PDB file of C-alpha atoms in Angstrom:
ATOM      1  CA  MET A   1       0.000   0.000   0.000  1.00  0.00           C
ATOM      2  CA  SER A   2       1.075   3.563  -0.600  1.00  0.00           C
ATOM      3  CA  ASP A   3      -0.434   6.985  -0.027  1.00  0.00           C
ATOM      4  CA  ILE A   4      -1.298   9.354  -2.858  1.00  0.00           C
ATOM      5  CA  PHE A   5      -1.660  13.089  -2.284  1.00  0.00           C
ATOM      6  CA  TYR A   6      -2.726  15.473  -5.028  1.00  0.00           C
ATOM      7  CA  LYS A   7      -4.431  18.838  -5.523  1.00  0.00           C
ATOM      8  CA  SER A   8      -7.801  19.527  -7.061  1.00  0.00           C
ATOM      9  CA  THR A   9      -8.176  22.257  -9.660  1.00  0.00           C
ATOM     10  CA  ASP A  10      -9.693  24.500  -6.971  1.00  0.00           C
ATOM     11  CA  GLY A  11      -6.815  23.968  -4.547  1.00  0.00           C
ATOM     12  CA  LEU A  12      -7.971  21.220  -2.169  1.00  0.00           C
ATOM     13  CA  ASP A  13      -5.520  18.616  -0.901  1.00  0.00           C
ATOM     14  CA  LEU A  14      -7.009  15.253  -1.833  1.00  0.00           C
ATOM     15  CA  TYR A  15      -6.080  11.705  -0.866  1.00  0.00           C
ATOM     16  CA  ALA A  16      -6.119   8.223  -2.354  1.00  0.00           C
ATOM     17  CA  ARG A  17      -4.439   4.935  -1.503  1.00  0.00           C
ATOM     18  CA  SER A  18      -2.803   2.520  -3.910  1.00  0.00           C
ATOM     19  CA  TYR A  19      -2.968  -1.244  -3.351  1.00  0.00           C
ATOM     20  CA  GLY A  20      -1.049  -3.817  -5.346  1.00  0.00           C
ATOM     21  CA  PRO A  21       1.853  -3.606  -7.821  1.00  0.00           C
ATOM     22  CA  GLU A  22       2.276  -0.430  -9.859  1.00  0.00           C
ATOM     23  CA  ASP A  23       3.255  -2.553 -12.860  1.00  0.00           C
ATOM     24  CA  ALA A  24       0.093  -4.651 -12.661  1.00  0.00           C
ATOM     25  CA  PRO A  25      -1.551  -5.575 -15.978  1.00  0.00           C
ATOM     26  CA  LEU A  26      -4.624  -3.545 -15.008  1.00  0.00           C
ATOM     27  CA  THR A  27      -5.332  -0.608 -12.689  1.00  0.00           C
ATOM     28  CA  ALA A  28      -8.811   0.012 -11.275  1.00  0.00           C
ATOM     29  CA  LEU A  29      -9.914   3.320  -9.780  1.00  0.00           C
ATOM     30  CA  CYS A  30     -12.354   2.635  -6.924  1.00  0.00           C
ATOM     31  CA  MET A  31     -14.880   5.326  -5.966  1.00  0.00           C
ATOM     32  CA  HIS A  32     -17.065   5.046  -2.885  1.00  0.00           C
ATOM     33  CA  GLY A  33     -20.600   6.080  -2.007  1.00  0.00           C
ATOM     34  CA  LEU A  34     -21.901   9.271  -0.416  1.00  0.00           C
ATOM     35  CA  THR A  35     -20.791   8.840   3.209  1.00  0.00           C
ATOM     36  CA  ARG A  36     -17.915   6.390   2.804  1.00  0.00           C
ATOM     37  CA  ASN A  37     -14.186   6.636   2.069  1.00  0.00           C
ATOM     38  CA  HIS A  38     -11.349   4.652   0.499  1.00  0.00           C
ATOM     39  CA  LYS A  39     -11.534   1.986   3.235  1.00  0.00           C
ATOM     40  CA  ASP A  40     -14.867   0.839   1.818  1.00  0.00           C
ATOM     41  CA  PHE A  41     -12.954  -1.121  -0.834  1.00  0.00           C
ATOM     42  CA  GLU A  42     -10.499  -2.894   1.460  1.00  0.00           C
ATOM     43  CA  PRO A  43     -12.716  -5.999   1.883  1.00  0.00           C
ATOM     44  CA  MET A  44     -13.076  -6.274  -1.909  1.00  0.00           C
ATOM     45  CA  ILE A  45      -9.363  -5.752  -2.541  1.00  0.00           C
ATOM     46  CA  ALA A  46      -8.459  -8.399   0.041  1.00  0.00           C
ATOM     47  CA  ALA A  47     -10.912 -10.843  -1.551  1.00  0.00           C
ATOM     48  CA  LEU A  48      -9.672 -10.248  -5.099  1.00  0.00           C
ATOM     49  CA  GLY A  49      -6.009 -10.893  -4.313  1.00  0.00           C
ATOM     50  CA  GLY A  50      -2.891  -9.071  -5.472  1.00  0.00           C
ATOM     51  CA  THR A  51      -3.004  -9.430  -9.246  1.00  0.00           C
ATOM     52  CA  TYR A  52      -4.212  -5.929 -10.042  1.00  0.00           C
ATOM     53  CA  ARG A  53      -3.516  -2.431  -8.826  1.00  0.00           C
ATOM     54  CA  PHE A  54      -6.431  -0.747  -7.065  1.00  0.00           C
ATOM     55  CA  ILE A  55      -6.508   2.960  -6.321  1.00  0.00           C
ATOM     56  CA  ALA A  56      -9.197   3.758  -3.763  1.00  0.00           C
ATOM     57  CA  VAL A  57     -10.056   7.408  -3.217  1.00  0.00           C
ATOM     58  CA  ASP A  58     -11.307   9.683  -0.495  1.00  0.00           C
ATOM     59  CA  VAL A  59     -13.655  11.967  -2.412  1.00  0.00           C
ATOM     60  CA  ARG A  60     -13.421  15.604  -1.284  1.00  0.00           C
ATOM     61  CA  GLY A  61     -15.047  16.084   2.114  1.00  0.00           C
ATOM     62  CA  ARG A  62     -14.349  12.505   3.205  1.00  0.00           C
ATOM     63  CA  GLY A  63     -11.540  10.742   5.029  1.00  0.00           C
ATOM     64  CA  GLN A  64      -8.128  12.320   4.549  1.00  0.00           C
ATOM     65  CA  SER A  65      -9.243  14.626   1.725  1.00  0.00           C
ATOM     66  CA  ASP A  66      -9.861  18.284   2.503  1.00  0.00           C
ATOM     67  CA  ARG A  67     -13.280  19.618   3.280  1.00  0.00           C
ATOM     68  CA  THR A  68     -14.262  22.570   1.168  1.00  0.00           C
ATOM     69  CA  MET A  69     -15.500  26.000   2.202  1.00  0.00           C
ATOM     70  CA  ASP A  70     -17.845  25.968  -0.794  1.00  0.00           C
ATOM     71  CA  ALA A  71     -20.436  23.238  -0.232  1.00  0.00           C
ATOM     72  CA  GLU A  72     -21.741  23.757  -3.770  1.00  0.00           C
ATOM     73  CA  THR A  73     -18.699  21.816  -4.984  1.00  0.00           C
ATOM     74  CA  TYR A  74     -20.002  18.693  -3.258  1.00  0.00           C
ATOM     75  CA  THR A  75     -21.562  17.411  -6.462  1.00  0.00           C
ATOM     76  CA  PRO A  76     -20.915  14.380  -8.694  1.00  0.00           C
ATOM     77  CA  MET A  77     -19.786  16.635 -11.549  1.00  0.00           C
ATOM     78  CA  VAL A  78     -17.013  18.146  -9.416  1.00  0.00           C
ATOM     79  CA  TYR A  79     -16.106  14.773  -7.917  1.00  0.00           C
ATOM     80  CA  ALA A  80     -15.730  13.355 -11.430  1.00  0.00           C
ATOM     81  CA  ARG A  81     -13.425  16.240 -12.353  1.00  0.00           C
ATOM     82  CA  ASP A  82     -11.300  15.508  -9.276  1.00  0.00           C
ATOM     83  CA  MET A  83     -10.960  11.897 -10.390  1.00  0.00           C
ATOM     84  CA  LEU A  84      -9.709  12.912 -13.833  1.00  0.00           C
ATOM     85  CA  THR A  85      -7.235  15.231 -12.100  1.00  0.00           C
ATOM     86  CA  LEU A  86      -6.016  12.251 -10.057  1.00  0.00           C
ATOM     87  CA  LEU A  87      -5.526  10.142 -13.190  1.00  0.00           C
ATOM     88  CA  ASP A  88      -3.545  12.972 -14.780  1.00  0.00           C
ATOM     89  CA  HIS A  89      -1.465  13.323 -11.597  1.00  0.00           C
ATOM     90  CA  LEU A  90      -0.616   9.615 -11.739  1.00  0.00           C
ATOM     91  CA  LYS A  91      -0.070   9.738 -15.508  1.00  0.00           C
ATOM     92  CA  LEU A  92      -2.591   6.938 -16.017  1.00  0.00           C
ATOM     93  CA  SER A  93      -4.011   7.096 -19.511  1.00  0.00           C
ATOM     94  CA  ARG A  94      -6.340   4.088 -19.229  1.00  0.00           C
ATOM     95  CA  VAL A  95      -7.921   2.395 -16.211  1.00  0.00           C
ATOM     96  CA  ALA A  96     -10.977   0.437 -15.156  1.00  0.00           C
ATOM     97  CA  LEU A  97     -13.548   2.118 -12.912  1.00  0.00           C
ATOM     98  CA  ILE A  98     -15.337   0.565  -9.940  1.00  0.00           C
ATOM     99  CA  GLY A  99     -18.004   2.844  -8.516  1.00  0.00           C
ATOM    100  CA  THR A 100     -20.350   2.190  -5.613  1.00  0.00           C
ATOM    101  CA  SER A 101     -23.570   4.217  -5.504  1.00  0.00           C
ATOM    102  CA  MET A 102     -22.432   7.866  -5.859  1.00  0.00           C
ATOM    103  CA  GLY A 103     -19.120   6.523  -7.166  1.00  0.00           C
ATOM    104  CA  GLY A 104     -21.039   4.823  -9.966  1.00  0.00           C
ATOM    105  CA  LEU A 105     -22.668   8.110 -10.921  1.00  0.00           C
ATOM    106  CA  MET A 106     -19.185   9.596 -11.020  1.00  0.00           C
ATOM    107  CA  ALA A 107     -18.025   6.755 -13.271  1.00  0.00           C
ATOM    108  CA  MET A 108     -20.835   7.438 -15.738  1.00  0.00           C
ATOM    109  CA  LEU A 109     -20.008  11.143 -15.840  1.00  0.00           C
ATOM    110  CA  MET A 110     -16.311  10.393 -16.328  1.00  0.00           C
ATOM    111  CA  ALA A 111     -17.086   8.004 -19.169  1.00  0.00           C
ATOM    112  CA  LYS A 112     -19.155  10.647 -20.890  1.00  0.00           C
ATOM    113  CA  SER A 113     -16.346  13.212 -20.755  1.00  0.00           C
ATOM    114  CA  ALA A 114     -13.384  10.917 -21.505  1.00  0.00           C
ATOM    115  CA  PRO A 115     -14.597   7.522 -22.803  1.00  0.00           C
ATOM    116  CA  ASP A 116     -11.242   6.475 -24.262  1.00  0.00           C
ATOM    117  CA  ARG A 117      -9.600   6.477 -20.833  1.00  0.00           C
ATOM    118  CA  PHE A 118     -11.600   3.563 -19.446  1.00  0.00           C
ATOM    119  CA  SER A 119     -11.171  -0.106 -20.271  1.00  0.00           C
ATOM    120  CA  GLY A 120     -14.217  -1.226 -18.307  1.00  0.00           C
ATOM    121  CA  ILE A 121     -16.689  -0.068 -15.658  1.00  0.00           C
ATOM    122  CA  VAL A 122     -18.221  -1.799 -12.654  1.00  0.00           C
ATOM    123  CA  LEU A 123     -21.366  -0.066 -11.372  1.00  0.00           C
ATOM    124  CA  ASN A 124     -22.149  -1.246  -7.863  1.00  0.00           C
ATOM    125  CA  ASP A 125     -25.870  -0.968  -7.121  1.00  0.00           C
ATOM    126  CA  VAL A 126     -26.538   2.203  -9.055  1.00  0.00           C
ATOM    127  CA  GLY A 127     -27.888   3.230 -12.418  1.00  0.00           C
ATOM    128  CA  PRO A 128     -29.455   6.125 -14.309  1.00  0.00           C
ATOM    129  CA  VAL A 129     -32.536   5.964 -12.070  1.00  0.00           C
ATOM    130  CA  VAL A 130     -32.151   6.232  -8.293  1.00  0.00           C
ATOM    131  CA  GLU A 131     -35.217   4.940  -6.462  1.00  0.00           C
ATOM    132  CA  ARG A 132     -36.861   7.585  -4.284  1.00  0.00           C
ATOM    133  CA  ALA A 133     -37.314   5.332  -1.222  1.00  0.00           C
ATOM    134  CA  GLY A 134     -33.636   4.497  -1.104  1.00  0.00           C
ATOM    135  CA  LEU A 135     -32.584   8.101  -1.608  1.00  0.00           C
ATOM    136  CA  GLU A 136     -34.783   9.231   1.259  1.00  0.00           C
ATOM    137  CA  ARG A 137     -33.363   6.514   3.498  1.00  0.00           C
ATOM    138  CA  ILE A 138     -29.781   7.590   2.742  1.00  0.00           C
ATOM    139  CA  ALA A 139     -30.668  11.250   3.293  1.00  0.00           C
ATOM    140  CA  ALA A 140     -32.148  10.418   6.692  1.00  0.00           C
ATOM    141  CA  TYR A 141     -29.006   8.841   8.144  1.00  0.00           C
ATOM    142  CA  ALA A 142     -26.463  10.958   6.243  1.00  0.00           C
ATOM    143  CA  SER A 143     -27.906  14.187   7.609  1.00  0.00           C
ATOM    144  CA  ASP A 144     -27.607  12.980  11.230  1.00  0.00           C
ATOM    145  CA  PRO A 145     -23.833  12.781  11.826  1.00  0.00           C
ATOM    146  CA  LYS A 146     -23.943  13.373  15.584  1.00  0.00           C
ATOM    147  CA  PRO A 147     -20.784  12.294  17.427  1.00  0.00           C
ATOM    148  CA  VAL A 148     -20.908   9.388  19.878  1.00  0.00           C
ATOM    149  CA  GLU A 149     -18.987   8.623  23.032  1.00  0.00           C
ATOM    150  CA  SER A 150     -17.656   5.116  22.405  1.00  0.00           C
ATOM    151  CA  TRP A 151     -16.974   2.442  19.796  1.00  0.00           C
ATOM    152  CA  CYS A 152     -19.929   0.499  21.166  1.00  0.00           C
ATOM    153  CA  ASP A 153     -22.137   3.478  20.325  1.00  0.00           C
ATOM    154  CA  ALA A 154     -20.582   3.805  16.855  1.00  0.00           C
ATOM    155  CA  ILE A 155     -21.145   0.123  16.128  1.00  0.00           C
ATOM    156  CA  SER A 156     -24.723   0.335  17.339  1.00  0.00           C
ATOM    157  CA  LYS A 157     -25.449   3.357  15.172  1.00  0.00           C
ATOM    158  CA  THR A 158     -23.805   1.746  12.130  1.00  0.00           C
ATOM    159  CA  LYS A 159     -25.895  -1.375  12.564  1.00  0.00           C
ATOM    160  CA  ALA A 160     -29.069   0.686  12.948  1.00  0.00           C
ATOM    161  CA  SER A 161     -28.507   2.526   9.664  1.00  0.00           C
ATOM    162  CA  GLN A 162     -27.095  -0.363   7.610  1.00  0.00           C
ATOM    163  CA  GLY A 163     -28.589  -3.486   9.172  1.00  0.00           C
ATOM    164  CA  ALA A 164     -31.248  -4.067   6.528  1.00  0.00           C
ATOM    165  CA  ALA A 165     -28.589  -4.197   3.797  1.00  0.00           C
ATOM    166  CA  PHE A 166     -26.381  -6.739   5.622  1.00  0.00           C
ATOM    167  CA  PRO A 167     -28.735  -9.081   7.495  1.00  0.00           C
ATOM    168  CA  ASP A 168     -26.101 -11.791   7.934  1.00  0.00           C
ATOM    169  CA  TYR A 169     -23.443  -9.584   9.559  1.00  0.00           C
ATOM    170  CA  GLY A 170     -22.148 -10.602  12.965  1.00  0.00           C
ATOM    171  CA  ASP A 171     -20.459  -8.592  15.697  1.00  0.00           C
ATOM    172  CA  GLU A 172     -17.013  -8.689  14.058  1.00  0.00           C
ATOM    173  CA  ASP A 173     -18.444  -7.496  10.730  1.00  0.00           C
ATOM    174  CA  TRP A 174     -20.191  -4.550  12.352  1.00  0.00           C
ATOM    175  CA  SER A 175     -17.091  -3.624  14.333  1.00  0.00           C
ATOM    176  CA  ALA A 176     -14.972  -3.607  11.151  1.00  0.00           C
ATOM    177  CA  PHE A 177     -17.656  -1.603   9.319  1.00  0.00           C
ATOM    178  CA  ALA A 178     -17.739   1.030  12.069  1.00  0.00           C
ATOM    179  CA  LYS A 179     -13.948   1.324  12.157  1.00  0.00           C
ATOM    180  CA  ARG A 180     -13.928   2.042   8.418  1.00  0.00           C
ATOM    181  CA  THR A 181     -16.483   4.830   8.704  1.00  0.00           C
ATOM    182  CA  TRP A 182     -15.955   6.525  12.102  1.00  0.00           C
ATOM    183  CA  LYS A 183     -12.944   8.508  13.280  1.00  0.00           C
ATOM    184  CA  LYS A 184     -11.762   9.245  16.815  1.00  0.00           C
ATOM    185  CA  GLN A 185     -11.421  12.945  17.615  1.00  0.00           C
ATOM    186  CA  PRO A 186      -8.875  14.575  19.977  1.00  0.00           C
ATOM    187  CA  ASP A 187     -11.548  14.885  22.696  1.00  0.00           C
ATOM    188  CA  GLY A 188     -12.100  11.117  22.585  1.00  0.00           C
ATOM    189  CA  ARG A 189     -15.476  11.227  20.899  1.00  0.00           C
ATOM    190  CA  LEU A 190     -16.142   9.480  17.600  1.00  0.00           C
ATOM    191  CA  GLU A 191     -17.463  11.192  14.482  1.00  0.00           C
ATOM    192  CA  LEU A 192     -18.490   9.881  11.092  1.00  0.00           C
ATOM    193  CA  ASP A 193     -15.570  10.531   8.756  1.00  0.00           C
ATOM    194  CA  TYR A 194     -17.189  13.050   6.417  1.00  0.00           C
ATOM    195  CA  ASP A 195     -18.228  16.684   6.206  1.00  0.00           C
ATOM    196  CA  PRO A 196     -21.951  16.996   7.074  1.00  0.00           C
ATOM    197  CA  GLU A 197     -22.277  19.444   4.183  1.00  0.00           C
ATOM    198  CA  ILE A 198     -21.896  16.610   1.656  1.00  0.00           C
ATOM    199  CA  THR A 199     -25.622  15.918   1.957  1.00  0.00           C
ATOM    200  CA  ASN A 200     -26.189  18.922  -0.314  1.00  0.00           C
ATOM    201  CA  SER A 201     -25.171  16.665  -3.194  1.00  0.00           C
ATOM    202  CA  LEU A 202     -28.301  14.574  -2.731  1.00  0.00           C
ATOM    203  CA  ALA A 203     -30.081  17.308  -4.655  1.00  0.00           C
ATOM    204  CA  GLU A 204     -28.201  16.127  -7.723  1.00  0.00           C
ATOM    205  CA  SER A 205     -30.392  13.028  -7.804  1.00  0.00           C
ATOM    206  CA  LYS A 206     -33.691  14.881  -7.592  1.00  0.00           C
ATOM    207  CA  PRO A 207     -35.903  15.654 -10.596  1.00  0.00           C
ATOM    208  CA  GLY A 208     -34.962  18.897 -12.286  1.00  0.00           C
ATOM    209  CA  LEU A 209     -31.202  18.479 -11.889  1.00  0.00           C
ATOM    210  CA  LEU A 210     -29.765  15.114 -12.930  1.00  0.00           C
ATOM    211  CA  THR A 211     -33.086  14.039 -14.432  1.00  0.00           C
ATOM    212  CA  ARG A 212     -33.845  10.554 -15.581  1.00  0.00           C
ATOM    213  CA  VAL A 213     -33.694  11.641 -19.216  1.00  0.00           C
ATOM    214  CA  VAL A 214     -30.300  13.255 -18.763  1.00  0.00           C
ATOM    215  CA  MET A 215     -28.873  10.282 -16.880  1.00  0.00           C
ATOM    216  CA  TRP A 216     -30.070   7.784 -19.474  1.00  0.00           C
ATOM    217  CA  ARG A 217     -28.246   9.902 -22.050  1.00  0.00           C
ATOM    218  CA  VAL A 218     -25.143   9.826 -19.862  1.00  0.00           C
ATOM    219  CA  PHE A 219     -25.527   6.064 -19.545  1.00  0.00           C
ATOM    220  CA  SER A 220     -25.664   5.751 -23.328  1.00  0.00           C
ATOM    221  CA  SER A 221     -22.133   7.186 -23.484  1.00  0.00           C
ATOM    222  CA  LEU A 222     -20.912   3.942 -21.879  1.00  0.00           C
ATOM    223  CA  LYS A 223     -21.994   1.864 -24.872  1.00  0.00           C
ATOM    224  CA  LYS A 224     -18.444   1.258 -26.153  1.00  0.00           C
ATOM    225  CA  ILE A 225     -17.044   0.411 -22.706  1.00  0.00           C
ATOM    226  CA  PRO A 226     -17.475  -3.095 -21.220  1.00  0.00           C
ATOM    227  CA  LEU A 227     -19.846  -2.906 -18.264  1.00  0.00           C
ATOM    228  CA  LEU A 228     -20.572  -5.004 -15.200  1.00  0.00           C
ATOM    229  CA  VAL A 229     -23.619  -4.076 -13.141  1.00  0.00           C
ATOM    230  CA  VAL A 230     -23.650  -5.456  -9.600  1.00  0.00           C
ATOM    231  CA  ARG A 231     -27.012  -5.306  -7.833  1.00  0.00           C
ATOM    232  CA  GLY A 232     -27.904  -6.137  -4.268  1.00  0.00           C
ATOM    233  CA  GLY A 233     -30.783  -8.583  -4.432  1.00  0.00           C
ATOM    234  CA  GLU A 234     -32.734  -6.479  -1.910  1.00  0.00           C
ATOM    235  CA  SER A 235     -31.586  -3.058  -3.129  1.00  0.00           C
ATOM    236  CA  ASP A 236     -33.841  -0.029  -2.637  1.00  0.00           C
ATOM    237  CA  ILE A 237     -31.647   2.136  -4.913  1.00  0.00           C
ATOM    238  CA  LEU A 238     -31.267   0.051  -8.094  1.00  0.00           C
ATOM    239  CA  SER A 239     -34.474  -1.770  -8.951  1.00  0.00           C
ATOM    240  CA  GLN A 240     -34.569  -5.100 -10.760  1.00  0.00           C
ATOM    241  CA  LYS A 241     -36.454  -3.403 -13.579  1.00  0.00           C
ATOM    242  CA  ILE A 242     -33.852  -0.659 -14.107  1.00  0.00           C
ATOM    243  CA  ALA A 243     -30.954  -3.112 -13.872  1.00  0.00           C
ATOM    244  CA  ALA A 244     -32.536  -5.259 -16.592  1.00  0.00           C
ATOM    245  CA  ARG A 245     -33.119  -2.193 -18.735  1.00  0.00           C
ATOM    246  CA  MET A 246     -29.463  -1.202 -18.379  1.00  0.00           C
ATOM    247  CA  ILE A 247     -28.342  -4.598 -19.639  1.00  0.00           C
ATOM    248  CA  ARG A 248     -30.731  -4.436 -22.611  1.00  0.00           C
ATOM    249  CA  ARG A 249     -29.506  -0.995 -23.635  1.00  0.00           C
ATOM    250  CA  HIS A 250     -25.792  -1.806 -23.470  1.00  0.00           C
ATOM    251  CA  LYS A 251     -24.315  -4.185 -26.039  1.00  0.00           C
ATOM    252  CA  ASP A 252     -21.485  -5.394 -23.767  1.00  0.00           C
ATOM    253  CA  ALA A 253     -22.969  -5.556 -20.278  1.00  0.00           C
ATOM    254  CA  GLU A 254     -23.338  -8.239 -17.633  1.00  0.00           C
ATOM    255  CA  LEU A 255     -25.490  -8.311 -14.503  1.00  0.00           C
ATOM    256  CA  ALA A 256     -24.416  -9.919 -11.236  1.00  0.00           C
ATOM    257  CA  VAL A 257     -26.951 -10.133  -8.405  1.00  0.00           C
ATOM    258  CA  VAL A 258     -25.703 -10.487  -4.834  1.00  0.00           C
ATOM    259  CA  PRO A 259     -28.363 -12.350  -2.858  1.00  0.00           C
ATOM    260  CA  GLY A 260     -29.273 -11.189   0.627  1.00  0.00           C
ATOM    261  CA  ARG A 261     -27.786  -7.729   0.141  1.00  0.00           C
ATOM    262  CA  GLY A 262     -29.447  -4.345   0.096  1.00  0.00           C
ATOM    263  CA  HIS A 263     -27.726  -1.125  -0.906  1.00  0.00           C
ATOM    264  CA  ALA A 264     -24.923  -1.593  -1.529  1.00  0.00           C
ATOM    265  CA  PRO A 265     -22.945  -4.849  -1.681  1.00  0.00           C
ATOM    266  CA  MET A 266     -19.509  -4.601  -0.059  1.00  0.00           C
ATOM    267  CA  LEU A 267     -18.128  -6.455  -3.123  1.00  0.00           C
ATOM    268  CA  ASP A 268     -16.410  -9.099  -1.014  1.00  0.00           C
ATOM    269  CA  GLU A 269     -19.429 -11.397  -1.286  1.00  0.00           C
ATOM    270  CA  PRO A 270     -18.759 -14.592  -3.295  1.00  0.00           C
ATOM    271  CA  ALA A 271     -21.131 -13.603  -6.114  1.00  0.00           C
ATOM    272  CA  ALA A 272     -19.509 -10.176  -6.433  1.00  0.00           C
ATOM    273  CA  VAL A 273     -15.931 -11.479  -6.205  1.00  0.00           C
ATOM    274  CA  SER A 274     -16.583 -14.099  -8.881  1.00  0.00           C
ATOM    275  CA  ALA A 275     -18.198 -11.605 -11.263  1.00  0.00           C
ATOM    276  CA  ILE A 276     -15.603  -8.853 -10.749  1.00  0.00           C
ATOM    277  CA  SER A 277     -12.661 -11.260 -11.055  1.00  0.00           C
ATOM    278  CA  ALA A 278     -13.962 -12.608 -14.362  1.00  0.00           C
ATOM    279  CA  PHE A 279     -14.751  -9.111 -15.621  1.00  0.00           C
ATOM    280  CA  LEU A 280     -11.322  -7.675 -14.803  1.00  0.00           C
ATOM    281  CA  LYS A 281      -9.627 -10.672 -16.383  1.00  0.00           C
ATOM    282  CA  ARG A 282     -11.649 -10.197 -19.552  1.00  0.00           C
ATOM    283  CA  ILE A 283     -10.943  -6.482 -19.917  1.00  0.00           C
ATOM    284  CA  GLU A 284      -7.280  -7.068 -19.082  1.00  0.00           C
ATOM    285  CA  THR A 285      -6.934  -9.345 -22.084  1.00  0.00           C
ATOM    286  CA  GLN A 286      -8.829  -6.885 -24.299  1.00  0.00           C
ATOM    287  CA  SER A 287      -6.725  -3.868 -23.307  1.00  0.00           C
TER     288      SER A 287
END
């Protein structure tokens, strides 16, 4: 592992972490969901082994990346621009993209602006249509980032907000989940590791901004890029109907369903690992 520090075009210090050999046959840029950070991909990276290089990011306002004074820059369009800046910083001309939830929206926007830079895309439980019920659920817990006094409290709160998506998790799973998403402060209290202002970006998924029509057009820009859609079998963000429609509209797309998962699979589940491994191997040989 190695740390990556770079600057955004508007002067923020941003962070990413590299896993695996720099001379790997394929590099994948991993982009997390709204309230997560680069650690979200560590279970997946551990499950996939050391063949490929994975670069997992802290999107601005999360983890070790700077928080901004201008909350209007907490939008998928700006996040996507930051990712292209990172690729330029690393002098990477062509990579695969793995995007969970908001990270998948970023991947679609990146593919629209620079399609030749991407050898393949994995969209984890997200598509051109975000289901209202799921969006409202995310907004409810994301806008309540109150600090807690102990790790027991952090674990309890994590389980309360995410339990429906991971019904088979045990105590060790929830402890690991909490330690990826909470951060201890100098006063001893624990806070979720993101700027509360990031919830402004939820407006990007509401009608009138990134509308369904616009996002289907963005999705159409992926048509020349191999695509893997991963869907949680119980997802309230990516419906079965929309996932099927995505596969029909893309000439080189596969769908992998992770049973017993809501939004969003951690990507270390056997069904996800099998599908992603096969997909990365295929695009590696095509690159």
